[in-house]
mmCIF file with all atom_site columns, C-alpha atoms in Angstrom:
data_model
loop_
_atom_site.group_PDB
_atom_site.id
_atom_site.type_symbol
_atom_site.label_atom_id
_atom_site.label_alt_id
_atom_site.label_comp_id
_atom_site.label_asym_id
_atom_site.label_entity_id
_atom_site.label_seq_id
_atom_site.pdbx_PDB_ins_code
_atom_site.Cartn_x
_atom_site.Cartn_y
_atom_site.Cartn_z
_atom_site.occupancy
_atom_site.B_iso_or_equiv
_atom_site.pdbx_formal_charge
_atom_site.auth_seq_id
_atom_site.auth_comp_id
_atom_site.auth_asym_id
_atom_site.auth_atom_id
_atom_site.pdbx_PDB_model_num
ATOM 1   C CA . MET A 1 1   ? 13.103  -7.680  67.191 1.00 86.00 ? 1   MET A CA 1
ATOM 2   C CA . ASP A 1 2   ? 15.519  -5.189  65.439 1.00 96.00 ? 2   ASP A CA 1
ATOM 3   C CA . LYS A 1 3   ? 14.238  -1.619  65.259 1.00 98.00 ? 3   LYS A CA 1
ATOM 4   C CA . ILE A 1 4   ? 14.422  -0.326  61.614 1.00 98.00 ? 4   ILE A CA 1
ATOM 5   C CA . LEU A 1 5   ? 14.496  3.224   60.576 1.00 98.00 ? 5   LEU A CA 1
ATOM 6   C CA . VAL A 1 6   ? 14.881  4.385   56.972 1.00 98.00 ? 6   VAL A CA 1
ATOM 7   C CA . VAL A 1 7   ? 15.307  8.271   56.566 1.00 98.00 ? 7   VAL A CA 1
ATOM 8   C CA . ILE A 1 8   ? 15.177  9.691   53.160 1.00 98.00 ? 8   ILE A CA 1
ATOM 9   C CA . GLY A 1 9   ? 16.756  13.251  52.386 1.00 98.00 ? 9   GLY A CA 1
ATOM 10  C CA . GLY A 1 10  ? 14.089  14.133  49.957 1.00 97.00 ? 10  GLY A CA 1
ATOM 11  C CA . GLY A 1 11  ? 12.917  13.683  46.669 1.00 97.00 ? 11  GLY A CA 1
ATOM 12  C CA . GLU A 1 12  ? 9.588   12.929  44.610 1.00 96.00 ? 12  GLU A CA 1
ATOM 13  C CA . ILE A 1 13  ? 7.765   10.004  45.224 1.00 97.00 ? 13  ILE A CA 1
ATOM 14  C CA . LYS A 1 14  ? 5.335   10.875  42.638 1.00 96.00 ? 14  LYS A CA 1
ATOM 15  C CA . ASN A 1 15  ? 7.833   11.240  40.014 1.00 96.00 ? 15  ASN A CA 1
ATOM 16  C CA . LYS A 1 16  ? 9.598   7.685   41.523 1.00 96.00 ? 16  LYS A CA 1
ATOM 17  C CA . THR A 1 17  ? 12.992  9.476   41.939 1.00 97.00 ? 17  THR A CA 1
ATOM 18  C CA . THR A 1 18  ? 13.342  7.393   45.583 1.00 98.00 ? 18  THR A CA 1
ATOM 19  C CA . LEU A 1 19  ? 12.376  4.435   43.671 1.00 97.00 ? 19  LEU A CA 1
ATOM 20  C CA . GLU A 1 20  ? 15.337  2.131   44.725 1.00 97.00 ? 20  GLU A CA 1
ATOM 21  C CA . ILE A 1 21  ? 14.727  3.485   48.221 1.00 98.00 ? 21  ILE A CA 1
ATOM 22  C CA . ASP A 1 22  ? 10.936  2.668   48.188 1.00 98.00 ? 22  ASP A CA 1
ATOM 23  C CA . ARG A 1 23  ? 12.139  -1.061  46.874 1.00 98.00 ? 23  ARG A CA 1
ATOM 24  C CA . TYR A 1 24  ? 13.910  -1.560  49.937 1.00 98.00 ? 24  TYR A CA 1
ATOM 25  C CA . VAL A 1 25  ? 11.568  -0.263  52.247 1.00 98.00 ? 25  VAL A CA 1
ATOM 26  C CA . ALA A 1 26  ? 9.008   -2.654  50.562 1.00 98.00 ? 26  ALA A CA 1
ATOM 27  C CA . SER A 1 27  ? 11.210  -5.617  50.808 1.00 98.00 ? 27  SER A CA 1
ATOM 28  C CA . LEU A 1 28  ? 11.298  -5.045  54.743 1.00 98.00 ? 28  LEU A CA 1
ATOM 29  C CA . ALA A 1 29  ? 7.884   -4.584  55.055 1.00 98.00 ? 29  ALA A CA 1
ATOM 30  C CA . LYS A 1 30  ? 7.291   -7.970  53.025 1.00 98.00 ? 30  LYS A CA 1
ATOM 31  C CA . ALA A 1 31  ? 9.896   -9.549  55.394 1.00 98.00 ? 31  ALA A CA 1
ATOM 32  C CA . HIS A 1 32  ? 8.267   -8.507  58.405 1.00 98.00 ? 32  HIS A CA 1
ATOM 33  C CA . ALA A 1 33  ? 4.475   -9.563  57.199 1.00 98.00 ? 33  ALA A CA 1
ATOM 34  C CA . GLY A 1 34  ? 5.806   -12.922 56.429 1.00 97.00 ? 34  GLY A CA 1
ATOM 35  C CA . GLU A 1 35  ? 3.167   -15.036 54.401 1.00 96.00 ? 35  GLU A CA 1
ATOM 36  C CA . LYS A 1 36  ? 0.397   -12.576 54.723 1.00 97.00 ? 36  LYS A CA 1
ATOM 37  C CA . ARG A 1 37  ? 0.320   -9.586  52.138 1.00 98.00 ? 37  ARG A CA 1
ATOM 38  C CA . ALA A 1 38  ? 2.355   -6.640  53.677 1.00 98.00 ? 38  ALA A CA 1
ATOM 39  C CA . THR A 1 39  ? 0.492   -3.615  54.762 1.00 98.00 ? 39  THR A CA 1
ATOM 40  C CA . ALA A 1 40  ? 1.861   0.065   54.832 1.00 98.00 ? 40  ALA A CA 1
ATOM 41  C CA . LEU A 1 41  ? 0.654   2.912   56.763 1.00 98.00 ? 41  LEU A CA 1
ATOM 42  C CA . PHE A 1 42  ? 1.069   6.591   55.369 1.00 98.00 ? 42  PHE A CA 1
ATOM 43  C CA . VAL A 1 43  ? 1.236   9.201   57.826 1.00 98.00 ? 43  VAL A CA 1
ATOM 44  C CA . GLY A 1 44  ? 0.931   12.454  56.047 1.00 97.00 ? 44  GLY A CA 1
ATOM 45  C CA . THR A 1 45  ? 0.537   15.019  59.183 1.00 98.00 ? 45  THR A CA 1
ATOM 46  C CA . ALA A 1 46  ? 3.314   17.082  58.184 1.00 96.00 ? 46  ALA A CA 1
ATOM 47  C CA . SER A 1 47  ? 1.721   18.061  54.658 1.00 96.00 ? 47  SER A CA 1
ATOM 48  C CA . HIS A 1 48  ? -1.752  18.482  56.533 1.00 96.00 ? 48  HIS A CA 1
ATOM 49  C CA . ASP A 1 49  ? -2.898  14.980  55.370 1.00 97.00 ? 49  ASP A CA 1
ATOM 50  C CA . SER A 1 50  ? -2.825  15.863  51.630 1.00 97.00 ? 50  SER A CA 1
ATOM 51  C CA . MET A 1 51  ? -4.664  13.030  49.872 1.00 97.00 ? 51  MET A CA 1
ATOM 52  C CA . PRO A 1 52  ? -2.628  13.750  46.426 1.00 97.00 ? 52  PRO A CA 1
ATOM 53  C CA . TYR A 1 53  ? 0.238   12.799  48.461 1.00 98.00 ? 53  TYR A CA 1
ATOM 54  C CA . PHE A 1 54  ? -1.082  9.573   50.123 1.00 98.00 ? 54  PHE A CA 1
ATOM 55  C CA . ASN A 1 55  ? -2.316  8.614   46.347 1.00 98.00 ? 55  ASN A CA 1
ATOM 56  C CA . SER A 1 56  ? 1.330   8.990   45.017 1.00 98.00 ? 56  SER A CA 1
ATOM 57  C CA . PHE A 1 57  ? 2.422   6.790   47.915 1.00 98.00 ? 57  PHE A CA 1
ATOM 58  C CA . ARG A 1 58  ? -0.275  4.190   47.130 1.00 98.00 ? 58  ARG A CA 1
ATOM 59  C CA . LYS A 1 59  ? 0.490   4.426   43.260 1.00 97.00 ? 59  LYS A CA 1
ATOM 60  C CA . THR A 1 60  ? 4.221   3.181   44.266 1.00 97.00 ? 60  THR A CA 1
ATOM 61  C CA . TYR A 1 61  ? 3.522   1.029   47.129 1.00 98.00 ? 61  TYR A CA 1
ATOM 62  C CA . THR A 1 62  ? 0.690   -0.771  45.910 1.00 98.00 ? 62  THR A CA 1
ATOM 63  C CA . SER A 1 63  ? 0.956   -0.708  42.081 1.00 97.00 ? 63  SER A CA 1
ATOM 64  C CA . VAL A 1 64  ? 4.736   -1.419  41.940 1.00 98.00 ? 64  VAL A CA 1
ATOM 65  C CA . PHE A 1 65  ? 5.290   -3.414  44.996 1.00 98.00 ? 65  PHE A CA 1
ATOM 66  C CA . ASP A 1 66  ? 1.987   -5.183  45.898 1.00 98.00 ? 66  ASP A CA 1
ATOM 67  C CA . ILE A 1 67  ? 1.518   -3.613  49.269 1.00 98.00 ? 67  ILE A CA 1
ATOM 68  C CA . LYS A 1 68  ? -1.713  -2.572  50.837 1.00 98.00 ? 68  LYS A CA 1
ATOM 69  C CA . ALA A 1 69  ? -1.424  0.787   51.342 1.00 98.00 ? 69  ALA A CA 1
ATOM 70  C CA . GLU A 1 70  ? -3.312  2.575   54.383 1.00 98.00 ? 70  GLU A CA 1
ATOM 71  C CA . VAL A 1 71  ? -3.549  5.993   55.481 1.00 98.00 ? 71  VAL A CA 1
ATOM 72  C CA . ALA A 1 72  ? -3.529  7.827   59.052 1.00 97.00 ? 72  ALA A CA 1
ATOM 73  C CA . LEU A 1 73  ? -5.439  11.298  59.186 1.00 97.00 ? 73  LEU A CA 1
ATOM 74  C CA . SER A 1 74  ? -5.480  13.489  61.965 1.00 94.00 ? 74  SER A CA 1
ATOM 75  C CA . VAL A 1 75  ? -5.500  16.910  60.749 1.00 95.00 ? 75  VAL A CA 1
ATOM 76  C CA . HIS A 1 76  ? -9.032  17.457  59.847 1.00 92.00 ? 76  HIS A CA 1
ATOM 77  C CA . GLY A 1 77  ? -10.749 15.201  62.361 1.00 87.00 ? 77  GLY A CA 1
ATOM 78  C CA . GLU A 1 78  ? -11.644 12.385  59.978 1.00 88.00 ? 78  GLU A CA 1
ATOM 79  C CA . MET A 1 79  ? -10.388 9.576   61.957 1.00 92.00 ? 79  MET A CA 1
ATOM 80  C CA . ASP A 1 80  ? -10.616 9.222   66.048 1.00 94.00 ? 80  ASP A CA 1
ATOM 81  C CA . PHE A 1 81  ? -8.002  7.622   67.849 1.00 96.00 ? 81  PHE A CA 1
ATOM 82  C CA . GLU A 1 82  ? -9.069  4.121   68.042 1.00 97.00 ? 82  GLU A CA 1
ATOM 83  C CA . HIS A 1 83  ? -9.432  4.204   64.316 1.00 96.00 ? 83  HIS A CA 1
ATOM 84  C CA . ILE A 1 84  ? -5.858  5.461   63.699 1.00 97.00 ? 84  ILE A CA 1
ATOM 85  C CA . LYS A 1 85  ? -4.656  3.127   66.514 1.00 98.00 ? 85  LYS A CA 1
ATOM 86  C CA . HIS A 1 86  ? -5.926  0.286   64.995 1.00 98.00 ? 86  HIS A CA 1
ATOM 87  C CA . LYS A 1 87  ? -4.085  1.123   61.445 1.00 98.00 ? 87  LYS A CA 1
ATOM 88  C CA . PHE A 1 88  ? -0.753  1.395   63.473 1.00 98.00 ? 88  PHE A CA 1
ATOM 89  C CA . GLU A 1 89  ? -1.616  -1.969  64.766 1.00 98.00 ? 89  GLU A CA 1
ATOM 90  C CA . ILE A 1 90  ? -2.318  -3.753  61.451 1.00 98.00 ? 90  ILE A CA 1
ATOM 91  C CA . ALA A 1 91  ? 0.744   -2.199  59.746 1.00 98.00 ? 91  ALA A CA 1
ATOM 92  C CA . ASP A 1 92  ? 4.032   -3.838  58.959 1.00 98.00 ? 92  ASP A CA 1
ATOM 93  C CA . ALA A 1 93  ? 5.655   -0.491  57.815 1.00 98.00 ? 93  ALA A CA 1
ATOM 94  C CA . VAL A 1 94  ? 4.898   3.286   58.743 1.00 98.00 ? 94  VAL A CA 1
ATOM 95  C CA . TYR A 1 95  ? 5.881   5.838   56.333 1.00 98.00 ? 95  TYR A CA 1
ATOM 96  C CA . VAL A 1 96  ? 6.055   9.275   57.176 1.00 98.00 ? 96  VAL A CA 1
ATOM 97  C CA . GLY A 1 97  ? 5.816   11.854  54.432 1.00 98.00 ? 97  GLY A CA 1
ATOM 98  C CA . GLY A 1 98  ? 7.304   15.333  54.258 1.00 96.00 ? 98  GLY A CA 1
ATOM 99  C CA . GLY A 1 99  ? 5.974   19.215  55.041 1.00 94.00 ? 99  GLY A CA 1
ATOM 100 C CA . ASP A 1 100 ? 6.032   21.045  58.053 1.00 93.00 ? 100 ASP A CA 1
ATOM 101 C CA . THR A 1 101 ? 8.124   19.360  60.578 1.00 93.00 ? 101 THR A CA 1
ATOM 102 C CA . VAL A 1 102 ? 6.964   21.215  63.493 1.00 93.00 ? 102 VAL A CA 1
ATOM 103 C CA . PHE A 1 103 ? 3.149   21.390  62.689 1.00 94.00 ? 103 PHE A CA 1
ATOM 104 C CA . MET A 1 104 ? 3.525   17.349  62.284 1.00 96.00 ? 104 MET A CA 1
ATOM 105 C CA . LEU A 1 105 ? 4.998   16.943  65.792 1.00 97.00 ? 105 LEU A CA 1
ATOM 106 C CA . GLU A 1 106 ? 2.747   19.671  67.571 1.00 95.00 ? 106 GLU A CA 1
ATOM 107 C CA . LYS A 1 107 ? -0.096  17.520  65.995 1.00 96.00 ? 107 LYS A CA 1
ATOM 108 C CA . TRP A 1 108 ? 1.196   13.957  66.711 1.00 97.00 ? 108 TRP A CA 1
ATOM 109 C CA . LYS A 1 109 ? 1.434   14.944  70.487 1.00 96.00 ? 109 LYS A CA 1
ATOM 110 C CA . GLU A 1 110 ? -2.323  16.362  70.144 1.00 95.00 ? 110 GLU A CA 1
ATOM 111 C CA . SER A 1 111 ? -3.895  13.458  68.550 1.00 94.00 ? 111 SER A CA 1
ATOM 112 C CA . GLY A 1 112 ? -1.809  10.869  70.409 1.00 95.00 ? 112 GLY A CA 1
ATOM 113 C CA . ILE A 1 113 ? 0.283   9.618   67.006 1.00 97.00 ? 113 ILE A CA 1
ATOM 114 C CA . GLU A 1 114 ? 3.466   10.453  68.956 1.00 97.00 ? 114 GLU A CA 1
ATOM 115 C CA . LYS A 1 115 ? 2.785   7.570   71.255 1.00 98.00 ? 115 LYS A CA 1
ATOM 116 C CA . LEU A 1 116 ? 1.571   5.046   68.535 1.00 98.00 ? 116 LEU A CA 1
ATOM 117 C CA . ILE A 1 117 ? 4.569   5.829   66.166 1.00 98.00 ? 117 ILE A CA 1
ATOM 118 C CA . LEU A 1 118 ? 7.010   5.391   69.014 1.00 98.00 ? 118 LEU A CA 1
ATOM 119 C CA . GLN A 1 119 ? 5.477   2.279   69.698 1.00 98.00 ? 119 GLN A CA 1
ATOM 120 C CA . ALA A 1 120 ? 5.496   0.936   66.469 1.00 98.00 ? 120 ALA A CA 1
ATOM 121 C CA . TYR A 1 121 ? 9.172   1.491   66.217 1.00 98.00 ? 121 TYR A CA 1
ATOM 122 C CA . ASP A 1 122 ? 9.875   -0.121  69.329 1.00 97.00 ? 122 ASP A CA 1
ATOM 123 C CA . GLN A 1 123 ? 7.797   -2.887  68.326 1.00 97.00 ? 123 GLN A CA 1
ATOM 124 C CA . GLY A 1 124 ? 9.839   -3.653  65.182 1.00 97.00 ? 124 GLY A CA 1
ATOM 125 C CA . LYS A 1 125 ? 7.643   -2.128  62.896 1.00 98.00 ? 125 LYS A CA 1
ATOM 126 C CA . ILE A 1 126 ? 9.467   -0.793  59.580 1.00 98.00 ? 126 ILE A CA 1
ATOM 127 C CA . ILE A 1 127 ? 9.514   3.051   60.001 1.00 98.00 ? 127 ILE A CA 1
ATOM 128 C CA . ALA A 1 128 ? 10.649  5.138   57.161 1.00 98.00 ? 128 ALA A CA 1
ATOM 129 C CA . GLY A 1 129 ? 10.457  8.886   56.404 1.00 98.00 ? 129 GLY A CA 1
ATOM 130 C CA . LEU A 1 130 ? 10.986  11.512  54.061 1.00 98.00 ? 130 LEU A CA 1
ATOM 131 C CA . SER A 1 131 ? 12.489  15.110  54.581 1.00 96.00 ? 131 SER A CA 1
ATOM 132 C CA . ALA A 1 132 ? 10.051  16.110  57.670 1.00 96.00 ? 132 ALA A CA 1
ATOM 133 C CA . GLY A 1 133 ? 9.460   12.472  58.265 1.00 97.00 ? 133 GLY A CA 1
ATOM 134 C CA . ALA A 1 134 ? 13.205  11.558  58.433 1.00 98.00 ? 134 ALA A CA 1
ATOM 135 C CA . ILE A 1 135 ? 14.603  14.586  60.707 1.00 97.00 ? 135 ILE A CA 1
ATOM 136 C CA . CYS A 1 136 ? 12.082  14.327  63.306 1.00 97.00 ? 136 CYS A CA 1
ATOM 137 C CA . TRP A 1 137 ? 13.558  11.167  64.423 1.00 98.00 ? 137 TRP A CA 1
ATOM 138 C CA . PHE A 1 138 ? 16.871  12.634  65.564 1.00 98.00 ? 138 PHE A CA 1
ATOM 139 C CA . GLU A 1 139 ? 17.898  15.118  68.609 1.00 97.00 ? 139 GLU A CA 1
ATOM 140 C CA . ASN A 1 140 ? 17.911  18.110  66.437 1.00 96.00 ? 140 ASN A CA 1
ATOM 141 C CA . MET A 1 141 ? 16.395  18.841  63.028 1.00 94.00 ? 141 MET A CA 1
ATOM 142 C CA . PHE A 1 142 ? 17.277  21.611  60.529 1.00 93.00 ? 142 PHE A CA 1
ATOM 143 C CA . THR A 1 143 ? 14.240  22.596  59.516 1.00 89.00 ? 143 THR A CA 1
ATOM 144 C CA . ASP A 1 144 ? 12.482  25.091  56.809 1.00 72.00 ? 144 ASP A CA 1
ATOM 145 C CA . TYR A 1 145 ? 8.979   25.251  58.787 1.00 66.00 ? 145 TYR A CA 1
ATOM 146 C CA . LEU A 1 146 ? 9.168   29.151  59.068 1.00 59.00 ? 146 LEU A CA 1
ATOM 147 C CA . LEU A 1 147 ? 9.778   29.287  55.398 1.00 63.00 ? 147 LEU A CA 1
ATOM 148 C CA . MET A 1 148 ? 6.834   27.186  54.863 1.00 64.00 ? 148 MET A CA 1
ATOM 149 C CA . ARG A 1 149 ? 4.796   29.335  57.053 1.00 70.00 ? 149 ARG A CA 1
ATOM 150 C CA . GLY A 1 150 ? 5.880   32.646  55.417 1.00 64.00 ? 150 GLY A CA 1
ATOM 151 C CA . GLU A 1 151 ? 7.323   33.607  58.753 1.00 65.00 ? 151 GLU A CA 1
ATOM 152 C CA . SER A 1 152 ? 10.942  34.057  58.174 1.00 59.00 ? 152 SER A CA 1
ATOM 153 C CA . SER A 1 153 ? 13.292  33.358  55.467 1.00 62.00 ? 153 SER A CA 1
ATOM 154 C CA . GLU A 1 154 ? 15.931  31.132  57.526 1.00 77.00 ? 154 GLU A CA 1
ATOM 155 C CA . TYR A 1 155 ? 16.197  27.817  58.386 1.00 78.00 ? 155 TYR A CA 1
ATOM 156 C CA . VAL A 1 156 ? 16.615  26.768  62.083 1.00 81.00 ? 156 VAL A CA 1
ATOM 157 C CA . LEU A 1 157 ? 17.510  24.126  64.370 1.00 90.00 ? 157 LEU A CA 1
ATOM 158 C CA . LYS A 1 158 ? 14.545  22.159  66.218 1.00 93.00 ? 158 LYS A CA 1
ATOM 159 C CA . LYS A 1 159 ? 14.259  19.794  68.784 1.00 95.00 ? 159 LYS A CA 1
ATOM 160 C CA . GLY A 1 160 ? 13.360  16.275  67.578 1.00 96.00 ? 160 GLY A CA 1
ATOM 161 C CA . LEU A 1 161 ? 12.099  13.264  68.870 1.00 97.00 ? 161 LEU A CA 1
ATOM 162 C CA . GLY A 1 162 ? 15.802  12.194  69.946 1.00 97.00 ? 162 GLY A CA 1
ATOM 163 C CA . VAL A 1 163 ? 15.412  8.531   68.737 1.00 98.00 ? 163 VAL A CA 1
ATOM 164 C CA . ILE A 1 164 ? 18.688  9.074   66.659 1.00 98.00 ? 164 ILE A CA 1
ATOM 165 C CA . LYS A 1 165 ? 21.458  10.848  68.338 1.00 97.00 ? 165 LYS A CA 1
ATOM 166 C CA . GLY A 1 166 ? 22.949  13.647  66.454 1.00 97.00 ? 166 GLY A CA 1
ATOM 167 C CA . THR A 1 167 ? 21.489  16.498  64.006 1.00 97.00 ? 167 THR A CA 1
ATOM 168 C CA . MET A 1 168 ? 19.731  15.716  60.524 1.00 97.00 ? 168 MET A CA 1
ATOM 169 C CA . CYS A 1 169 ? 19.848  18.393  57.646 1.00 97.00 ? 169 CYS A CA 1
ATOM 170 C CA . PRO A 1 170 ? 17.609  17.291  54.930 1.00 96.00 ? 170 PRO A CA 1
ATOM 171 C CA . HIS A 1 171 ? 17.665  18.277  50.684 1.00 96.00 ? 171 HIS A CA 1
ATOM 172 C CA . PHE A 1 172 ? 21.770  18.803  51.633 1.00 97.00 ? 172 PHE A CA 1
ATOM 173 C CA . ASN A 1 173 ? 22.205  19.536  47.733 1.00 96.00 ? 173 ASN A CA 1
ATOM 174 C CA . GLU A 1 174 ? 19.967  22.375  48.082 1.00 94.00 ? 174 GLU A CA 1
ATOM 175 C CA . ARG A 1 175 ? 20.593  23.826  51.817 1.00 92.00 ? 175 ARG A CA 1
ATOM 176 C CA . GLU A 1 176 ? 24.562  23.220  52.353 1.00 95.00 ? 176 GLU A CA 1
ATOM 177 C CA . ASP A 1 177 ? 25.279  26.614  52.729 1.00 94.00 ? 177 ASP A CA 1
ATOM 178 C CA . ASP A 1 178 ? 22.605  27.284  54.693 1.00 92.00 ? 178 ASP A CA 1
ATOM 179 C CA . PHE A 1 179 ? 23.482  24.534  57.070 1.00 94.00 ? 179 PHE A CA 1
ATOM 180 C CA . ILE A 1 180 ? 26.855  25.396  57.526 1.00 94.00 ? 180 ILE A CA 1
ATOM 181 C CA . ASN A 1 181 ? 25.729  29.396  58.301 1.00 91.00 ? 181 ASN A CA 1
ATOM 182 C CA . ALA A 1 182 ? 23.022  27.931  61.060 1.00 90.00 ? 182 ALA A CA 1
ATOM 183 C CA . THR A 1 183 ? 25.504  25.548  62.896 1.00 91.00 ? 183 THR A CA 1
ATOM 184 C CA . LYS A 1 184 ? 28.690  28.204  62.950 1.00 89.00 ? 184 LYS A CA 1
ATOM 185 C CA . THR A 1 185 ? 28.093  28.175  67.137 1.00 88.00 ? 185 THR A CA 1
ATOM 186 C CA . GLU A 1 186 ? 27.608  24.125  67.102 1.00 85.00 ? 186 GLU A CA 1
ATOM 187 C CA . LYS A 1 187 ? 30.957  23.594  68.719 1.00 83.00 ? 187 LYS A CA 1
ATOM 188 C CA . ASP A 1 188 ? 30.209  19.699  69.394 1.00 88.00 ? 188 ASP A CA 1
ATOM 189 C CA . LEU A 1 189 ? 28.026  19.176  65.998 1.00 94.00 ? 189 LEU A CA 1
ATOM 190 C CA . TYR A 1 190 ? 27.597  16.018  64.577 1.00 96.00 ? 190 TYR A CA 1
ATOM 191 C CA . ALA A 1 191 ? 25.351  15.460  61.776 1.00 97.00 ? 191 ALA A CA 1
ATOM 192 C CA . TYR A 1 192 ? 23.814  13.427  59.376 1.00 98.00 ? 192 TYR A CA 1
ATOM 193 C CA . ALA A 1 193 ? 23.341  15.537  55.693 1.00 98.00 ? 193 ALA A CA 1
ATOM 194 C CA . LEU A 1 194 ? 21.127  13.713  53.092 1.00 98.00 ? 194 LEU A CA 1
ATOM 195 C CA . GLU A 1 195 ? 20.828  14.803  49.543 1.00 98.00 ? 195 GLU A CA 1
ATOM 196 C CA . ASN A 1 196 ? 17.746  14.413  47.561 1.00 98.00 ? 196 ASN A CA 1
ATOM 197 C CA . ASP A 1 197 ? 17.058  10.602  46.574 1.00 98.00 ? 197 ASP A CA 1
ATOM 198 C CA . CYS A 1 198 ? 19.267  9.153   49.113 1.00 98.00 ? 198 CYS A CA 1
ATOM 199 C CA . ALA A 1 199 ? 18.444  7.464   52.514 1.00 98.00 ? 199 ALA A CA 1
ATOM 200 C CA . LEU A 1 200 ? 20.253  6.052   55.769 1.00 98.00 ? 200 LEU A CA 1
ATOM 201 C CA . VAL A 1 201 ? 19.209  3.287   57.343 1.00 98.00 ? 201 VAL A CA 1
ATOM 202 C CA . PHE A 1 202 ? 19.632  2.828   61.352 1.00 98.00 ? 202 PHE A CA 1
ATOM 203 C CA . LYS A 1 203 ? 19.622  -0.768  63.047 1.00 98.00 ? 203 LYS A CA 1
ATOM 204 C CA . ASN A 1 204 ? 18.957  -0.398  66.625 1.00 98.00 ? 204 ASN A CA 1
ATOM 205 C CA . GLY A 1 205 ? 19.893  3.335   66.694 1.00 96.00 ? 205 GLY A CA 1
ATOM 206 C CA . GLU A 1 206 ? 23.036  2.852   64.772 1.00 97.00 ? 206 GLU A CA 1
ATOM 207 C CA . LEU A 1 207 ? 23.578  3.345   61.048 1.00 98.00 ? 207 LEU A CA 1
ATOM 208 C CA . GLU A 1 208 ? 23.769  0.041   59.033 1.00 98.00 ? 208 GLU A CA 1
ATOM 209 C CA . ARG A 1 209 ? 23.851  1.317   55.391 1.00 97.00 ? 209 ARG A CA 1
ATOM 210 C CA . LYS A 1 210 ? 23.138  3.944   52.771 1.00 98.00 ? 210 LYS A CA 1
ATOM 211 C CA . ILE A 1 211 ? 21.106  3.297   49.977 1.00 98.00 ? 211 ILE A CA 1
ATOM 212 C CA . SER A 1 212 ? 21.182  5.762   47.114 1.00 97.00 ? 212 SER A CA 1
ATOM 213 C CA . SER A 1 213 ? 18.898  6.592   44.126 1.00 95.00 ? 213 SER A CA 1
ATOM 214 C CA . GLY A 1 214 ? 21.435  9.186   42.987 1.00 96.00 ? 214 GLY A CA 1
ATOM 215 C CA . GLY A 1 215 ? 21.964  11.152  46.060 1.00 97.00 ? 215 GLY A CA 1
ATOM 216 C CA . LYS A 1 216 ? 24.576  11.541  48.489 1.00 98.00 ? 216 LYS A CA 1
ATOM 217 C CA . ALA A 1 217 ? 24.811  11.270  52.296 1.00 98.00 ? 217 ALA A CA 1
ATOM 218 C CA . TYR A 1 218 ? 27.735  12.823  54.709 1.00 98.00 ? 218 TYR A CA 1
ATOM 219 C CA . VAL A 1 219 ? 28.620  12.949  58.235 1.00 98.00 ? 219 VAL A CA 1
ATOM 220 C CA . CYS A 1 220 ? 29.460  16.503  59.079 1.00 97.00 ? 220 CYS A CA 1
ATOM 221 C CA . THR A 1 221 ? 31.314  17.778  61.844 1.00 96.00 ? 221 THR A CA 1
ATOM 222 C CA . ARG A 1 222 ? 32.732  21.284  63.332 1.00 92.00 ? 222 ARG A CA 1
ATOM 223 C CA . ASP A 1 223 ? 36.226  21.635  65.270 1.00 86.00 ? 223 ASP A CA 1
ATOM 224 C CA . GLU A 1 224 ? 38.657  24.438  65.401 1.00 83.00 ? 224 GLU A CA 1
ATOM 225 C CA . ASN A 1 225 ? 39.175  24.265  61.869 1.00 85.00 ? 225 ASN A CA 1
ATOM 226 C CA . GLY A 1 226 ? 35.551  24.760  60.744 1.00 90.00 ? 226 GLY A CA 1
ATOM 227 C CA . PHE A 1 227 ? 32.799  22.829  59.098 1.00 94.00 ? 227 PHE A CA 1
ATOM 228 C CA . ASN A 1 228 ? 33.671  19.199  58.064 1.00 95.00 ? 228 ASN A CA 1
ATOM 229 C CA . LYS A 1 229 ? 31.872  16.639  56.040 1.00 96.00 ? 229 LYS A CA 1
ATOM 230 C CA . VAL A 1 230 ? 32.684  13.112  54.950 1.00 97.00 ? 230 VAL A CA 1
ATOM 231 C CA . GLU A 1 231 ? 30.856  11.097  52.532 1.00 98.00 ? 231 GLU A CA 1
ATOM 232 C CA . ILE A 1 232 ? 29.147  7.922   53.865 1.00 98.00 ? 232 ILE A CA 1
ATOM 233 C CA . GLU A 1 233 ? 29.840  5.052   51.449 1.00 94.00 ? 233 GLU A CA 1
#
């Protein structure tokens, strides 16, 4: 079965700015479900399991697309591992929300979610993620986790899960200058840079297509002439 990953550069699901991307994810979930009603699992670890965030997800995926919305809670101890495991098992799609990427990855290791979500990907369940939920799949992540914690005013590069080769920068329309500056010493830079309201679809680890709700996507590299960006059509 094909392994599908939809990475979203940013946007507000609450305000439906990513609606066309969500429509595509919903269509994949329904195709995966076949004749039964599709189920989508929201993983909000990066936002410390924000319930308003989950409610915004549910209002889009259930109210607009008639997909049953479930949530996996691992931050405050509401669910044990077996409960979370069951939610992954019944899901047709898994949607990873934005927030503190490093906190999310640390909590995934601690709670066992990392194993579950990688297994879901390998099983061909549809995986989608926005911002933190998008960059975590790459070898390197351009993250603002130190800013979110009030520990620094700088963005940094951190290691991701390594499912997709290269580096990923979200919110590129807001962070382009910071990203260029942060990667000055990266001689072999190969990066995907996504603006808000834009997504890339990877199939079996290879870029398949772009989906836009208004944003753009780029491949960024660096050579002897400096930083280069090429828009993905």
